[in-house]
CSV table of C-alpha atoms in Angstrom, one decimal:
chain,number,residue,atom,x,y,z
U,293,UNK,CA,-88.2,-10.5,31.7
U,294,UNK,CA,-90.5,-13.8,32.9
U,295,UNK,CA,-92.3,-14.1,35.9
U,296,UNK,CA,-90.3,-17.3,36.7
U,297,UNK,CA,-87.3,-14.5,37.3
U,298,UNK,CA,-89.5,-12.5,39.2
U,299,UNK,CA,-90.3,-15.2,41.6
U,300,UNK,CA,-86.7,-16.9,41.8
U,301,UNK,CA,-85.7,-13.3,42.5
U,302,UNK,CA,-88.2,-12.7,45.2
U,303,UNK,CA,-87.0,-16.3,46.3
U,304,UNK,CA,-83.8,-15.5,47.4
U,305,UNK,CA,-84.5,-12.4,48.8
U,306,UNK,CA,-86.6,-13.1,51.4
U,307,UNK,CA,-84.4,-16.4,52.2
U,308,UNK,CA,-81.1,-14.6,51.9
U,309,UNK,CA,-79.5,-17.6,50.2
U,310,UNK,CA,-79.8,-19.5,46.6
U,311,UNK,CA,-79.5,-23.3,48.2
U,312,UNK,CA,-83.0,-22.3,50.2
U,313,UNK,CA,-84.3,-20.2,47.6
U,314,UNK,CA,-83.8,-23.2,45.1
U,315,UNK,CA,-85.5,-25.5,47.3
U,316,UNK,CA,-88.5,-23.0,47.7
U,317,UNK,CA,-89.0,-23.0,43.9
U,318,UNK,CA,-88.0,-26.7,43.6
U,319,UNK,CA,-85.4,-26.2,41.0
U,320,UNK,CA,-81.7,-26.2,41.0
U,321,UNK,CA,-79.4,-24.0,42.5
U,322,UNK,CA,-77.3,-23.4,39.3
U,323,UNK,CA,-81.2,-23.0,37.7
U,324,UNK,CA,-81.9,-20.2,40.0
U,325,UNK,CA,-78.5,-18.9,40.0
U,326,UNK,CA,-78.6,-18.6,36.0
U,327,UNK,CA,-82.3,-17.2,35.9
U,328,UNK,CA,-81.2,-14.2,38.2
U,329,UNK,CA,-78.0,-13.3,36.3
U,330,UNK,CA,-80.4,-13.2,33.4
U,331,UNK,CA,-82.5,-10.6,34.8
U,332,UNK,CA,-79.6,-9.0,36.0
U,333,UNK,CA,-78.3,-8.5,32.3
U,334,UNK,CA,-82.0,-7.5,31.3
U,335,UNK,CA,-81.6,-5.1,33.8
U,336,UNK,CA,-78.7,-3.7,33.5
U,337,UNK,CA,-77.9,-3.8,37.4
U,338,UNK,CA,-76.6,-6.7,39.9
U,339,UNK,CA,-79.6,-7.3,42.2
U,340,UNK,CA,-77.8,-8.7,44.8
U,341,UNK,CA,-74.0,-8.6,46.6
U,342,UNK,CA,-73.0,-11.9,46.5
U,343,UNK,CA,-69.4,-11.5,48.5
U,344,UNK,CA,-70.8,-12.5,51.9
U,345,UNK,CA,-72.5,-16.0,52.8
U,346,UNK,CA,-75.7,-14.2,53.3
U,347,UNK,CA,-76.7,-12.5,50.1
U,348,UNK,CA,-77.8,-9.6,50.2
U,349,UNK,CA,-79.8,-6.9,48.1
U,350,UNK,CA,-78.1,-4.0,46.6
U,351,UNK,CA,-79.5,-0.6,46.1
U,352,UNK,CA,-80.8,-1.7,42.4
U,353,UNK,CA,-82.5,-4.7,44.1
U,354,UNK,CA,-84.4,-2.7,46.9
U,355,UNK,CA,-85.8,-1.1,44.3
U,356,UNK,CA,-87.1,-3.8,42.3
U,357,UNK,CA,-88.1,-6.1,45.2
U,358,UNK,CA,-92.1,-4.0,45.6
U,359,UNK,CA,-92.3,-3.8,42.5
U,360,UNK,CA,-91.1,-7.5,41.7
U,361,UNK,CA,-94.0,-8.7,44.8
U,362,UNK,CA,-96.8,-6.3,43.0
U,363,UNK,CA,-96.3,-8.1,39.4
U,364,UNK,CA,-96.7,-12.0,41.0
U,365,UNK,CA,-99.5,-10.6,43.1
U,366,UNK,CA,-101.1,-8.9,39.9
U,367,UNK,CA,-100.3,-12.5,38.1
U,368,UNK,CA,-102.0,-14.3,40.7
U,369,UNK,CA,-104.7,-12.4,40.8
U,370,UNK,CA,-105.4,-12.6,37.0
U,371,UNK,CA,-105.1,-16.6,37.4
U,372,UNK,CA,-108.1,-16.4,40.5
U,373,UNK,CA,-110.1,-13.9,38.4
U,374,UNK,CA,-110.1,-16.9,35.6
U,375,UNK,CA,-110.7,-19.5,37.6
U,376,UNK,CA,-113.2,-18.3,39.7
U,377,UNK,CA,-114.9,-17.5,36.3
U,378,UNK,CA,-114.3,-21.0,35.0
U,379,UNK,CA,-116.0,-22.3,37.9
U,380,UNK,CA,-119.0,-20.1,37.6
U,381,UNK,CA,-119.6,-21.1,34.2
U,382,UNK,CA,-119.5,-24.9,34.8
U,383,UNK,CA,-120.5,-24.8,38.7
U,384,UNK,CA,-122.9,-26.5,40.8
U,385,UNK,CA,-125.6,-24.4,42.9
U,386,UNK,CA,-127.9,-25.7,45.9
U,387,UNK,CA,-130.6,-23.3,46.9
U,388,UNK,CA,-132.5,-24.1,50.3
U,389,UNK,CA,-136.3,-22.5,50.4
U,390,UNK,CA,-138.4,-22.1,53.6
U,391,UNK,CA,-141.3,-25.0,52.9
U,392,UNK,CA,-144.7,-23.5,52.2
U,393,UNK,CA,-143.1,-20.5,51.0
U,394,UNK,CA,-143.7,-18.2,47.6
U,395,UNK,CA,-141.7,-15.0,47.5
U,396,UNK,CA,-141.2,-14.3,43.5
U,397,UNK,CA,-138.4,-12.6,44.0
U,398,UNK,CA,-136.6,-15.4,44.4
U,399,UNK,CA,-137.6,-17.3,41.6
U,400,UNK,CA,-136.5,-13.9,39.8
U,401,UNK,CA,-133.3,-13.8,40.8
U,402,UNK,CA,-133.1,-17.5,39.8
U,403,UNK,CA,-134.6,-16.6,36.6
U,404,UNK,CA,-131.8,-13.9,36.1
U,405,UNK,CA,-128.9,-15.8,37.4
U,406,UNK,CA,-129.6,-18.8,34.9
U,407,UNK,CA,-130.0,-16.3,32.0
U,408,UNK,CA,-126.8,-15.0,32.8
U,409,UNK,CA,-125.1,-17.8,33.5
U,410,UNK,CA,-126.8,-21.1,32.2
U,411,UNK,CA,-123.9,-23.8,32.5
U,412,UNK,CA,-124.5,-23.1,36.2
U,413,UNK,CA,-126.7,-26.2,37.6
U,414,UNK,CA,-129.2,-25.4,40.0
U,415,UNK,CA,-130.6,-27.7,42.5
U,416,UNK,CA,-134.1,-26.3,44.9
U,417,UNK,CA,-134.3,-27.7,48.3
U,418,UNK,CA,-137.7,-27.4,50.1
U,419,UNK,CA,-137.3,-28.0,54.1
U,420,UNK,CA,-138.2,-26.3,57.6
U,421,UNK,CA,-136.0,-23.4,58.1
U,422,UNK,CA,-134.3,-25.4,60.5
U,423,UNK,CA,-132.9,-28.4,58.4
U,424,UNK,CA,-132.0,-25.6,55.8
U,425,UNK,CA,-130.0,-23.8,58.2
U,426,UNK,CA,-128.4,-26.9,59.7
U,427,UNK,CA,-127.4,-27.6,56.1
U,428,UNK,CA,-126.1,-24.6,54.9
U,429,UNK,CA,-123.9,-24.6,58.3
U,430,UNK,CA,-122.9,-27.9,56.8
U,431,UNK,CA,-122.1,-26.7,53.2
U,432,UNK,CA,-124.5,-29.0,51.1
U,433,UNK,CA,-126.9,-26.0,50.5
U,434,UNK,CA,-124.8,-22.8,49.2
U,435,UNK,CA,-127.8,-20.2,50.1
U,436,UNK,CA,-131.5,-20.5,51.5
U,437,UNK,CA,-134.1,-18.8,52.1
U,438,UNK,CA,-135.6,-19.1,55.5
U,439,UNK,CA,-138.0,-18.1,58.4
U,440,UNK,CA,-136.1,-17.4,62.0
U,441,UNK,CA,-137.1,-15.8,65.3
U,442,UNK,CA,-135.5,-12.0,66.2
U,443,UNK,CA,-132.3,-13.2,65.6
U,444,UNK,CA,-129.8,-14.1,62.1
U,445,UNK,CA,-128.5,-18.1,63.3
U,446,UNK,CA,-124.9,-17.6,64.5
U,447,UNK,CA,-122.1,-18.2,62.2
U,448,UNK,CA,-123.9,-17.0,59.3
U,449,UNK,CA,-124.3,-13.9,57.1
U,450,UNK,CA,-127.5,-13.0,56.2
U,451,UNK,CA,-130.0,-10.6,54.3
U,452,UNK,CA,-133.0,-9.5,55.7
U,453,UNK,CA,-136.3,-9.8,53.8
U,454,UNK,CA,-139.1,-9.2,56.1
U,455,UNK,CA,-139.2,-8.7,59.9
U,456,UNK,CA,-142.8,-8.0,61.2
U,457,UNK,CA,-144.4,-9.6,64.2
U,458,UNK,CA,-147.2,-12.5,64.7
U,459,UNK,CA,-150.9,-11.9,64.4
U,460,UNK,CA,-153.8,-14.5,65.5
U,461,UNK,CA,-156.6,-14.6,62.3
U,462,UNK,CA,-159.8,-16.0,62.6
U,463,UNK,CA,-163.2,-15.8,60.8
U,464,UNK,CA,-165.7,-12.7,61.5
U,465,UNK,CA,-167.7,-14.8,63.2
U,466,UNK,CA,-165.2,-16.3,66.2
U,467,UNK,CA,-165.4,-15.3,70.0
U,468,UNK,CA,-162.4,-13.5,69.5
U,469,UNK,CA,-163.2,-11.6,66.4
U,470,UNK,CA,-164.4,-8.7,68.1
U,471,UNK,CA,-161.0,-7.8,70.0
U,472,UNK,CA,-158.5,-6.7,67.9
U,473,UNK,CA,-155.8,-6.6,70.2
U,474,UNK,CA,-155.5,-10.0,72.2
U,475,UNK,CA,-152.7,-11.7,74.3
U,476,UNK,CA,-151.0,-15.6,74.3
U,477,UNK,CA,-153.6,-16.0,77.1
U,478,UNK,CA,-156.4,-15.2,75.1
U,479,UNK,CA,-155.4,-18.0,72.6
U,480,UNK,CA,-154.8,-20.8,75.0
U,481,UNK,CA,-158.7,-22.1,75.2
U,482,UNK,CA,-158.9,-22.3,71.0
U,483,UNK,CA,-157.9,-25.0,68.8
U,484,UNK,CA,-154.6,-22.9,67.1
U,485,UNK,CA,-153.7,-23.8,63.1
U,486,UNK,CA,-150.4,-22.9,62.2
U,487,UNK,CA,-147.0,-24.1,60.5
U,488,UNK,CA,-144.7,-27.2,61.6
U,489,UNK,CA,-141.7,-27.0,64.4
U,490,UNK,CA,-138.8,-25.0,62.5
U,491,UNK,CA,-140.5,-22.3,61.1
U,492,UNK,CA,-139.7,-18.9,61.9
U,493,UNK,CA,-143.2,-18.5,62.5
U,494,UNK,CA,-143.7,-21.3,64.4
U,495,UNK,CA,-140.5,-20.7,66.9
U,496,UNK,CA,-141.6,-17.4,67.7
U,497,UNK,CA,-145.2,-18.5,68.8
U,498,UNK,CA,-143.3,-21.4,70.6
U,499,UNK,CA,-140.4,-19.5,72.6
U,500,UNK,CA,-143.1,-16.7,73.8
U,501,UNK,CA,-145.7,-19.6,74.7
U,502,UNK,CA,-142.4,-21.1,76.5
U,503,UNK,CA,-141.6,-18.1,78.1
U,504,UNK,CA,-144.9,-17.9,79.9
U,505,UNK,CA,-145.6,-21.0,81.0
U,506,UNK,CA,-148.6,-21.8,78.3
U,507,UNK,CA,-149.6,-25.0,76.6
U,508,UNK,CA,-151.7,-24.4,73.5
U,509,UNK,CA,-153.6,-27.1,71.8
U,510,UNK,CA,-152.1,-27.2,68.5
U,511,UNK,CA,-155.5,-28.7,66.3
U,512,UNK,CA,-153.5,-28.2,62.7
U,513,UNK,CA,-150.6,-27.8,60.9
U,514,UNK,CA,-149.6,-26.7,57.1
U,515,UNK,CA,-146.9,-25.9,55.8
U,516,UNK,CA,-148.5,-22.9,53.4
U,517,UNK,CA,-149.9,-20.0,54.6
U,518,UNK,CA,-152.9,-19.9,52.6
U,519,UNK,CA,-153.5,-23.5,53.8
U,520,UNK,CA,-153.4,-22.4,57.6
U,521,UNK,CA,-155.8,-19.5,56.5
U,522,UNK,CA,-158.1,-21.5,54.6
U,523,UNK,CA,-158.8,-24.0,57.6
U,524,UNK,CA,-158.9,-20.9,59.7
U,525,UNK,CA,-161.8,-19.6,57.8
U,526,UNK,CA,-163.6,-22.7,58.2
U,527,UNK,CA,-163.5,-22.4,61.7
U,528,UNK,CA,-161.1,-25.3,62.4
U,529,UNK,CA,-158.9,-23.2,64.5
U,530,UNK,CA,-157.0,-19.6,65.4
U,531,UNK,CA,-154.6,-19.6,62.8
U,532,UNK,CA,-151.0,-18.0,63.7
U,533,UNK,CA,-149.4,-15.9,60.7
U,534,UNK,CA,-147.3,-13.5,60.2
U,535,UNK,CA,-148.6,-9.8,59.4
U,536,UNK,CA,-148.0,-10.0,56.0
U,537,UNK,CA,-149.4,-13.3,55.4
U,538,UNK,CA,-152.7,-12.2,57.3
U,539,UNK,CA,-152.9,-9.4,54.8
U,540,UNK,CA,-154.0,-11.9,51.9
U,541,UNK,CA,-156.2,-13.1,53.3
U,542,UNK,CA,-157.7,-9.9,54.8
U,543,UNK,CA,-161.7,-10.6,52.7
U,544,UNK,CA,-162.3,-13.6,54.8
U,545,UNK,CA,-160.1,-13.4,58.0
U,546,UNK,CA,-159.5,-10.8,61.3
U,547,UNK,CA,-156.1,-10.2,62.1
U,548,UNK,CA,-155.7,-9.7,65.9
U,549,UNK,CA,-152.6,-8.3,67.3
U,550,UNK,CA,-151.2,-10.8,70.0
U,551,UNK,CA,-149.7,-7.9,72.2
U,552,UNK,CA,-147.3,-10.3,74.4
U,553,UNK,CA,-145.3,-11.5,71.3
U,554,UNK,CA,-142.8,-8.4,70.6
U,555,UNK,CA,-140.0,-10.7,68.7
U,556,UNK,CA,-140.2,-10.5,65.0
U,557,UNK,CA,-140.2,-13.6,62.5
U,558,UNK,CA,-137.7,-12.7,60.2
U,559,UNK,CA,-137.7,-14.1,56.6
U,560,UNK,CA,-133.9,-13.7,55.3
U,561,UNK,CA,-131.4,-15.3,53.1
U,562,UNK,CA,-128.3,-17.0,54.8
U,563,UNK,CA,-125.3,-18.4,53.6
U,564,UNK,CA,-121.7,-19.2,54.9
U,565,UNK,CA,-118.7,-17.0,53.9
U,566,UNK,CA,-116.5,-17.2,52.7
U,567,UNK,CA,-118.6,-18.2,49.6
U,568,UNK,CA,-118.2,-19.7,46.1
U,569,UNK,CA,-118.5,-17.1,42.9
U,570,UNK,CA,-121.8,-18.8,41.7
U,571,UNK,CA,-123.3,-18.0,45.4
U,572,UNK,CA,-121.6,-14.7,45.1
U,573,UNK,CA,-123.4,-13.3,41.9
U,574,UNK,CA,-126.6,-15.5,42.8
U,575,UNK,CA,-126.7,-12.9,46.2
U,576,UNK,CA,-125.9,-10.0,43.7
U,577,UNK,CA,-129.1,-11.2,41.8
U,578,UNK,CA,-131.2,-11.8,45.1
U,579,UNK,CA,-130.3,-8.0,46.4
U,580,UNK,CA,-131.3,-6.8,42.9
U,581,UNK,CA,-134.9,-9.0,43.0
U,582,UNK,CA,-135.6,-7.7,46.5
U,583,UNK,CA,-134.6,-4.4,46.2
């Protein structure tokens, strides 16, 4: 028994005739014809009455015909299983990464994917969240790591790093030093340091500045967070970080909570589905290195 048999006999069961079956399978009718009454013989049972001008399945080929569908299914599957390794081993991999930004755990995940799989090429994309998630929308970066307000960007799937909100940091000696819970309000008459349009962190601050009407003077920007607190703690301006990144930098800097700013910045890995088997077992890597 071959699987051509299988799928000639499949053929003319679901089109109830041999000339269309033949067609489907692009050989010849007498090629069909012979290949079933093969299988018949193998089988020991006529799979189809042929006395009408619709063929049709007899009890022996009712029986066969699941079980017929679940072998080329199961044949199929073992040729996708193959390739989709094939092109893991010799595929091509374009990782986005927020700019200014580095969380390890990515590199580790990188590390572990190219142990595991080093005829994989991998290519690292530095850009503002939103180029990386224009271009992942796009398919010319497979998975990126990137900084968002509140909400995942539509149309993609996504894992979570970090979610926290926004804190203003500034030196022990500033006028605001002393407050440790402030509001957008309070920041609007100080120079502000922070990172470039199309950040997470920097559409958060934006959007709740937006939603109340207030323009403030934006003195500096930098793409790294330990650049933004490092002119911060010369006194240059307020810098605006997220929670975390205030942490680091907690010998030389106060973090203020800016109570008016609720949404979160989110840090999180997007992609598109569905997805390629390199991106696949990169993401398996990623939820190991984050974990």
């Amino acid at each position: 028994m071959e699987l051509r048999q299988l799928e000639y006999f499949v053929a003319v069961a679901e089109e109830r005739n041999f000339t269309r079956a033949a067609e489907r399978v692009h050989i010849s009718q007498s090629g069909v014809s012979a290949q079933i009454r093969q299988l018949e013989r193998e089988l020991g049972a006529d799979l189809f009455d042929r006395s009408a001008r619709v063929v049709t399945l007899t009890v022996a080929g009712k029986a066969a015909l699941d079980h017929a569908r679940a072998a080329l299914a199961a044949a199929e599957a073992v040729g996708q299983a193959v390739g989709e390794v094939a092109d893991l081993i010799r595929g091509r991999l374009t990782v986005g990464m927020v700019v200014g930004c580095t969380v390890t755990p990515l590199f580790d995940a990188l590390a572990a994917f190219h142990r595991a799989h080093p005829g994989v090429e991998i290519s690292l994309l530095e850009d503002n969240s939103d180029q990386l998630v224009h271009a992942v929308r796009g398919g010319t970066v497979d998975l990126a790591l990137v900084g968002v307000a509140g909400a995942i960007p539509e149309g993609l799937d996504a894992l979570t790093i970090i979610s926290e909100r926004l804190v203003a940091a500034v030196p022990t000696g500033h006028p605001l030093a002393a407050s440790r819970r402030i509001t957008l309000g309070d920041l609007v008459s100080h120079p502000i340091v922070c990172m470039p349009a199309g950040t997470g962190v920097r559409t958060v601050f934006d959007q709740a500045c937006a939603a109340q009407g207030l323009h403030p003077s934006i003195a500096l920007q930098a793409g790294a967070a330990d650049a933004i607190a490092d002119l911060a703690a010369r006194g240059l301006g307020v810098a605006i970080l997220s929670d975390s990144m205030a942490a680091h930098h907690r010998d030389r800097l106060v973090a203020l909570t800016i109570t008016d700013v609720t949404t979160p910045a989110l840090l999180a890995l997007v992609w598109r589905g569905p997805h390629s088997p390199a991106t696949r077992e990169l993401l398996n890597h990623c939820r190991r290195a984050f974990a």
